[in-house]
């Protein structure tokens, strides 16, 4: 496993070069896409091709366990395919959402079932969930993570850099040695998958941080789907709060921005530049600095969770969520108002 893991970033770098040669490009549109010229995109092809080769080389691919894992991997593959179609031929935004909702629901029905819901300070055994409520909650989580990662993929290195750190944290949580349970095969398989996904994403970042290759919807939807799938396996092993804590840097910005746009009467389906990270870019921050800020927030969330350990670490959500909402609101009433007044 270790030699393959160390080699995957270099394989990803090479495959990214080949993806660039495919000629699929993302052109500026004068709105959300602010690059000065068309940029090669669909770098997600390289990420997931690297991941697939890694699973083959380690022998994990033909030996993947059942227990719902195949359904989750099909969900990830379906999200990659939906993204690839959007990158190459274009998809109506509403149709894309419908397709993602459908594959999320199918993954929730046939994938691992979340049997219990825990309150952060509730009883240790949690509250039992009926099958229909579990499926609805899982489908919503998978759908949200795929789209949230897509929404956050608007600055070089931001979404994929933060996702790489999230993959590392998920790999650690899924292989945590102090917790033993009957589903260890699924968890160890997902731990290997997320570790290799982190390595593949690292190679992609060599191109992405300099703006020479975008992940495209192929990458953002696929990576978001894999984050959602890994989060579900963690939630089944621990509680729902661990994956929420790890993904807060995405979730806070996405949901607060959607709520703000709804409050001011803006169309939620329109492409826009209202996310917190986009305000920084509009104010003149470099993509690299914005990516570093989000990576730092991801590290804080991961350190808070892993430092306190599973189950206890999830309770830092109260502090981290309040801090995230507070910072988002402060930025909106200061920088956001200044940009609006300046017409930026």
Short mmCIF file of C-alpha atoms in Angstrom, two decimals:
data_model
loop_
_atom_site.label_atom_id
_atom_site.label_comp_id
_atom_site.label_asym_id
_atom_site.label_seq_id
_atom_site.Cartn_x
_atom_site.Cartn_y
_atom_site.Cartn_z
CA UNK A 1 0.00 0.00 0.00
CA UNK A 2 2.66 2.55 1.03
CA UNK A 3 4.84 2.35 -2.16
CA UNK A 4 1.74 2.72 -4.35
CA UNK A 5 0.48 5.61 -2.23
CA UNK A 6 3.79 7.44 -2.59
CA UNK A 7 3.78 6.95 -6.35
CA UNK A 8 0.20 8.07 -7.00
CA UNK A 9 0.90 11.85 -6.92
CA UNK A 10 3.46 11.43 -9.70
CA UNK A 11 1.05 9.29 -11.71
CA UNK A 12 -1.62 11.94 -11.23
CA UNK A 13 0.74 14.66 -12.46
CA UNK A 14 1.38 12.66 -15.64
CA UNK A 15 -2.30 11.91 -16.24
CA UNK A 16 -3.13 15.59 -15.73
CA UNK A 17 -0.72 16.40 -18.57
CA UNK A 18 -2.59 13.93 -20.78
CA UNK A 19 -5.95 15.47 -19.80
CA UNK A 20 -4.65 18.88 -20.85
CA UNK A 21 -3.80 17.39 -24.25
CA UNK A 22 -7.45 16.31 -24.65
CA UNK A 23 -8.31 19.94 -25.34
CA UNK A 24 -11.40 20.29 -23.12
CA UNK A 25 -11.39 23.92 -21.99
CA UNK A 26 -13.35 26.20 -19.69
CA UNK A 27 -13.91 29.61 -21.26
CA UNK A 28 -14.45 32.85 -19.30
CA UNK A 29 -18.04 34.06 -19.21
CA UNK A 30 -17.70 37.53 -17.70
CA UNK A 31 -19.43 36.33 -14.53
CA UNK A 32 -18.44 33.51 -12.20
CA UNK A 33 -15.63 32.35 -14.51
CA UNK A 34 -13.10 35.15 -14.19
CA UNK A 35 -10.02 33.66 -15.89
CA UNK A 36 -8.64 35.81 -18.71
CA UNK A 37 -8.50 33.03 -21.32
CA UNK A 38 -9.84 29.48 -21.79
CA UNK A 39 -8.21 27.02 -19.38
CA UNK A 40 -7.97 23.22 -19.75
CA UNK A 41 -10.56 21.54 -17.55
CA UNK A 42 -11.97 18.11 -16.60
CA UNK A 43 -8.90 17.43 -14.45
CA UNK A 44 -11.15 15.16 -12.42
CA UNK A 45 -10.49 12.53 -15.10
CA UNK A 46 -6.87 12.37 -13.93
CA UNK A 47 -7.84 12.25 -10.25
CA UNK A 48 -10.21 9.32 -10.65
CA UNK A 49 -8.10 7.49 -13.22
CA UNK A 50 -5.23 7.67 -10.73
CA UNK A 51 -7.51 6.41 -7.96
CA UNK A 52 -8.73 3.49 -10.09
CA UNK A 53 -5.16 2.51 -11.00
CA UNK A 54 -4.16 2.75 -7.35
CA UNK A 55 -6.98 0.40 -6.33
CA UNK A 56 -5.87 -2.02 -9.05
CA UNK A 57 -2.18 -1.90 -8.11
CA UNK A 58 -2.88 -2.50 -4.42
CA UNK A 59 -5.26 -5.35 -5.16
CA UNK A 60 -8.15 -3.51 -3.50
CA UNK A 61 -10.25 -3.18 -6.65
CA UNK A 62 -11.13 -6.87 -7.17
CA UNK A 63 -11.46 -7.44 -3.41
CA UNK A 64 -13.79 -4.64 -2.39
CA UNK A 65 -16.28 -5.76 0.29
CA UNK A 66 -20.04 -5.61 -0.11
CA UNK A 67 -22.26 -4.15 2.61
CA UNK A 68 -23.29 -1.18 0.48
CA UNK A 69 -19.83 -0.06 -0.63
CA UNK A 70 -20.41 -0.91 -4.34
CA UNK A 71 -23.50 1.34 -4.32
CA UNK A 72 -21.44 4.23 -2.95
CA UNK A 73 -18.71 3.74 -5.53
CA UNK A 74 -21.31 3.62 -8.31
CA UNK A 75 -22.67 6.89 -6.93
CA UNK A 76 -19.19 8.43 -7.16
CA UNK A 77 -18.72 7.08 -10.69
CA UNK A 78 -22.15 8.39 -11.74
CA UNK A 79 -21.27 11.84 -10.37
CA UNK A 80 -17.99 11.80 -12.33
CA UNK A 81 -19.88 10.89 -15.52
CA UNK A 82 -22.49 13.62 -14.95
CA UNK A 83 -19.68 16.11 -14.43
CA UNK A 84 -17.86 14.93 -17.53
CA UNK A 85 -20.97 15.43 -19.66
CA UNK A 86 -21.33 18.93 -18.23
CA UNK A 87 -17.68 19.74 -18.99
CA UNK A 88 -17.78 18.44 -22.55
CA UNK A 89 -21.29 19.00 -23.95
CA UNK A 90 -22.97 21.06 -21.24
CA UNK A 91 -25.98 20.16 -19.10
CA UNK A 92 -28.95 22.25 -18.07
CA UNK A 93 -28.33 23.17 -14.39
CA UNK A 94 -31.74 21.91 -13.31
CA UNK A 95 -31.28 18.63 -15.18
CA UNK A 96 -27.89 18.20 -13.52
CA UNK A 97 -29.47 18.67 -10.09
CA UNK A 98 -32.21 16.15 -10.92
CA UNK A 99 -29.66 13.56 -12.06
CA UNK A 100 -27.55 14.09 -8.93
CA UNK A 101 -30.64 13.80 -6.74
CA UNK A 102 -31.57 10.53 -8.45
CA UNK A 103 -28.15 8.89 -8.05
CA UNK A 104 -27.96 10.17 -4.45
CA UNK A 105 -31.30 8.51 -3.66
CA UNK A 106 -30.27 5.23 -5.30
CA UNK A 107 -27.02 5.22 -3.32
CA UNK A 108 -28.96 5.89 -0.11
CA UNK A 109 -31.33 3.00 -0.82
CA UNK A 110 -28.69 0.43 -1.75
CA UNK A 111 -25.72 1.76 0.21
CA UNK A 112 -24.87 1.50 3.91
CA UNK A 113 -27.74 2.33 6.23
CA UNK A 114 -27.37 4.90 8.98
CA UNK A 115 -29.14 3.10 11.81
CA UNK A 116 -28.87 5.69 14.59
CA UNK A 117 -28.79 9.43 15.06
CA UNK A 118 -26.76 10.85 17.94
CA UNK A 119 -27.14 14.23 19.55
CA UNK A 120 -23.74 15.67 20.52
CA UNK A 121 -24.66 15.45 24.20
CA UNK A 122 -27.39 12.81 23.87
CA UNK A 123 -27.45 9.15 24.95
CA UNK A 124 -24.49 7.08 23.81
CA UNK A 125 -26.59 4.59 21.88
CA UNK A 126 -28.35 7.32 19.90
CA UNK A 127 -31.87 7.23 18.51
CA UNK A 128 -32.95 4.52 16.08
CA UNK A 129 -33.90 5.70 12.60
CA UNK A 130 -36.65 4.14 10.46
CA UNK A 131 -35.44 2.98 7.07
CA UNK A 132 -37.26 5.70 5.11
CA UNK A 133 -35.84 8.50 7.28
CA UNK A 134 -32.33 7.03 7.10
CA UNK A 135 -32.53 6.82 3.29
CA UNK A 136 -33.84 10.40 3.01
CA UNK A 137 -31.11 11.75 5.30
CA UNK A 138 -28.34 9.86 3.53
CA UNK A 139 -29.56 10.95 0.09
CA UNK A 140 -29.66 14.57 1.25
CA UNK A 141 -26.12 14.33 2.66
CA UNK A 142 -24.71 12.81 -0.54
CA UNK A 143 -26.52 15.36 -2.72
CA UNK A 144 -25.36 18.28 -0.57
CA UNK A 145 -21.71 17.23 -0.51
CA UNK A 146 -21.49 16.73 -4.28
CA UNK A 147 -23.01 20.15 -4.93
CA UNK A 148 -21.22 21.96 -2.11
CA UNK A 149 -17.83 20.90 -3.45
CA UNK A 150 -18.92 22.01 -6.91
CA UNK A 151 -19.99 25.42 -5.59
CA UNK A 152 -16.67 25.88 -3.78
CA UNK A 153 -14.60 25.03 -6.87
CA UNK A 154 -14.17 28.60 -8.07
CA UNK A 155 -10.62 29.42 -6.97
CA UNK A 156 -7.43 27.62 -7.90
CA UNK A 157 -6.54 25.08 -5.23
CA UNK A 158 -9.39 25.92 -2.86
CA UNK A 159 -11.88 23.07 -3.26
CA UNK A 160 -9.38 20.38 -4.22
CA UNK A 161 -6.79 21.47 -1.65
CA UNK A 162 -9.32 21.44 1.17
CA UNK A 163 -10.81 18.17 -0.09
CA UNK A 164 -7.35 16.58 -0.04
CA UNK A 165 -7.03 17.43 3.66
CA UNK A 166 -10.54 16.12 4.31
CA UNK A 167 -9.63 12.84 2.59
CA UNK A 168 -6.61 12.48 4.88
CA UNK A 169 -8.77 13.07 7.96
CA UNK A 170 -11.39 10.58 6.75
CA UNK A 171 -8.68 7.98 6.13
CA UNK A 172 -7.47 8.42 9.71
CA UNK A 173 -10.95 8.24 11.21
CA UNK A 174 -11.83 5.12 9.23
CA UNK A 175 -8.70 3.29 10.38
CA UNK A 176 -8.83 4.49 14.00
CA UNK A 177 -7.38 1.55 15.95
CA UNK A 178 -9.33 1.98 19.17
CA UNK A 179 -12.72 1.29 17.61
CA UNK A 180 -13.63 -2.24 16.57
CA UNK A 181 -16.92 -3.18 14.94
CA UNK A 182 -18.30 -5.80 12.53
CA UNK A 183 -18.12 -3.53 9.49
CA UNK A 184 -14.37 -3.07 9.62
CA UNK A 185 -13.92 -4.40 6.06
CA UNK A 186 -15.99 -1.59 4.54
CA UNK A 187 -14.28 1.01 6.71
CA UNK A 188 -10.75 -0.14 5.93
CA UNK A 189 -11.59 -0.26 2.22
CA UNK A 190 -12.92 3.30 2.34
CA UNK A 191 -9.88 4.34 4.37
CA UNK A 192 -7.62 3.04 1.57
CA UNK A 193 -9.79 4.75 -1.05
CA UNK A 194 -9.68 8.14 0.68
CA UNK A 195 -5.93 7.87 1.28
CA UNK A 196 -5.37 7.19 -2.42
CA UNK A 197 -7.81 9.95 -3.37
CA UNK A 198 -5.75 12.36 -1.26
CA UNK A 199 -2.57 11.28 -3.10
CA UNK A 200 -4.25 11.62 -6.51
CA UNK A 201 -5.59 15.07 -5.61
CA UNK A 202 -2.12 16.16 -4.46
CA UNK A 203 -0.75 15.45 -7.92
CA UNK A 204 -3.61 17.38 -9.52
CA UNK A 205 -2.87 20.40 -7.31
CA UNK A 206 0.56 20.75 -8.93
CA UNK A 207 -1.31 21.90 -12.05
CA UNK A 208 -4.37 23.44 -10.40
CA UNK A 209 -2.65 25.83 -7.97
CA UNK A 210 -1.02 27.64 -10.87
CA UNK A 211 -4.28 27.76 -12.83
CA UNK A 212 -3.04 25.49 -15.63
CA UNK A 213 -5.79 22.89 -15.18
CA UNK A 214 -9.25 23.04 -13.62
CA UNK A 215 -10.99 20.08 -11.98
CA UNK A 216 -14.19 20.88 -13.85
CA UNK A 217 -17.50 19.38 -12.81
CA UNK A 218 -15.87 16.01 -13.48
CA UNK A 219 -13.60 16.64 -10.52
CA UNK A 220 -15.74 18.75 -8.23
CA UNK A 221 -18.84 16.55 -8.43
CA UNK A 222 -16.79 13.35 -8.24
CA UNK A 223 -14.65 14.54 -5.34
CA UNK A 224 -17.72 15.89 -3.55
CA UNK A 225 -19.49 12.56 -4.05
CA UNK A 226 -16.50 10.70 -2.61
CA UNK A 227 -16.38 13.07 0.37
CA UNK A 228 -20.06 12.36 0.93
CA UNK A 229 -19.56 8.60 0.61
CA UNK A 230 -16.62 8.61 3.03
CA UNK A 231 -18.59 10.80 5.42
CA UNK A 232 -21.46 8.32 5.38
CA UNK A 233 -19.16 5.42 6.27
CA UNK A 234 -17.71 7.51 9.11
CA UNK A 235 -21.22 8.39 10.30
CA UNK A 236 -22.20 4.71 10.33
CA UNK A 237 -19.12 3.90 12.39
CA UNK A 238 -19.22 6.91 14.74
CA UNK A 239 -21.86 9.66 14.51
CA UNK A 240 -23.08 12.09 11.86
CA UNK A 241 -21.16 14.91 13.51
CA UNK A 242 -17.62 13.83 12.63
CA UNK A 243 -18.09 14.24 8.86
CA UNK A 244 -20.03 17.48 9.39
CA UNK A 245 -17.17 18.93 11.47
CA UNK A 246 -14.60 17.99 8.81
CA UNK A 247 -16.59 19.57 5.97
CA UNK A 248 -17.68 22.76 7.79
CA UNK A 249 -15.41 25.05 5.67
CA UNK A 250 -17.53 24.08 2.66
CA UNK A 251 -20.92 23.76 4.34
CA UNK A 252 -20.90 27.09 6.18
CA UNK A 253 -20.02 29.12 3.09
CA UNK A 254 -22.50 27.27 0.86
CA UNK A 255 -25.51 27.38 3.18
CA UNK A 256 -24.92 30.90 4.48
CA UNK A 257 -24.54 32.17 0.90
CA UNK A 258 -27.71 30.40 -0.23
CA UNK A 259 -29.65 31.82 2.74
CA UNK A 260 -28.33 35.30 2.03
CA UNK A 261 -29.22 35.09 -1.67
CA UNK A 262 -32.71 33.84 -0.80
CA UNK A 263 -33.18 36.69 1.69
CA UNK A 264 -32.22 39.37 -0.86
CA UNK A 265 -34.39 37.76 -3.56
CA UNK A 266 -31.70 36.44 -5.90
CA UNK A 267 -32.21 33.38 -8.06
CA UNK A 268 -30.61 30.37 -6.39
CA UNK A 269 -29.99 28.67 -9.75
CA UNK A 270 -28.04 31.54 -11.31
CA UNK A 271 -24.24 31.44 -11.44
CA UNK A 272 -22.87 34.08 -9.07
CA UNK A 273 -19.86 35.46 -7.20
CA UNK A 274 -21.42 35.80 -3.75
CA UNK A 275 -19.60 33.09 -1.82
CA UNK A 276 -17.23 34.26 0.91
CA UNK A 277 -14.20 33.04 -1.02
CA UNK A 278 -15.42 34.93 -4.10
CA UNK A 279 -15.71 38.16 -2.10
CA UNK A 280 -12.03 37.85 -1.18
CA UNK A 281 -11.10 37.35 -4.84
CA UNK A 282 -13.25 40.31 -5.89
CA UNK A 283 -11.41 42.37 -3.25
CA UNK A 284 -8.06 41.53 -4.84
CA UNK A 285 -6.88 38.48 -2.89
CA UNK A 286 -4.89 35.98 -4.92
CA UNK A 287 -6.33 32.53 -5.54
CA UNK A 288 -3.41 31.02 -3.66
CA UNK A 289 -4.05 33.09 -0.52
CA UNK A 290 -7.76 32.25 -0.56
CA UNK A 291 -6.96 28.56 -0.99
CA UNK A 292 -4.51 28.75 1.92
CA UNK A 293 -7.17 30.36 4.12
CA UNK A 294 -9.66 27.56 3.43
CA UNK A 295 -6.95 24.93 3.89
CA UNK A 296 -6.18 26.52 7.24
CA UNK A 297 -9.82 26.36 8.30
CA UNK A 298 -9.97 22.73 7.20
CA UNK A 299 -6.88 21.96 9.26
CA UNK A 300 -8.45 23.64 12.31
CA UNK A 301 -11.60 21.53 11.94
CA UNK A 302 -9.58 18.35 11.45
CA UNK A 303 -7.24 19.12 14.35
CA UNK A 304 -10.14 19.89 16.66
CA UNK A 305 -11.85 16.63 15.78
CA UNK A 306 -8.84 14.31 15.67
CA UNK A 307 -7.09 15.96 18.59
CA UNK A 308 -9.97 15.21 20.93
CA UNK A 309 -10.59 11.83 19.36
CA UNK A 310 -13.71 10.27 17.86
CA UNK A 311 -17.03 10.84 19.66
CA UNK A 312 -15.64 13.60 21.93
CA UNK A 313 -14.15 15.56 19.06
CA UNK A 314 -17.53 15.93 17.38
CA UNK A 315 -18.66 18.20 20.21
CA UNK A 316 -16.35 20.97 18.96
CA UNK A 317 -19.00 21.56 16.28
CA UNK A 318 -20.68 24.11 18.54
CA UNK A 319 -17.54 26.25 18.72
CA UNK A 320 -16.52 25.76 15.09
CA UNK A 321 -20.01 26.36 13.69
CA UNK A 322 -20.49 29.53 15.74
CA UNK A 323 -17.04 30.74 14.70
CA UNK A 324 -17.69 29.98 11.02
CA UNK A 325 -21.09 31.70 10.95
CA UNK A 326 -19.68 34.66 12.85
CA UNK A 327 -16.76 35.11 10.44
CA UNK A 328 -19.02 34.71 7.40
CA UNK A 329 -21.45 37.34 8.76
CA UNK A 330 -18.64 39.74 9.68
CA UNK A 331 -17.18 39.50 6.18
CA UNK A 332 -20.59 40.07 4.60
CA UNK A 333 -21.33 43.26 6.55
CA UNK A 334 -17.85 44.70 6.08
CA UNK A 335 -16.17 43.55 2.88
CA UNK A 336 -19.45 42.64 1.18
CA UNK A 337 -20.94 46.09 1.71
CA UNK A 338 -17.71 47.80 0.62
CA UNK A 339 -17.63 45.81 -2.63
CA UNK A 340 -21.30 46.59 -3.27
CA UNK A 341 -20.68 50.31 -2.67
CA UNK A 342 -17.68 50.24 -5.03
CA UNK A 343 -19.65 48.39 -7.70
CA UNK A 344 -17.27 45.40 -7.67
#
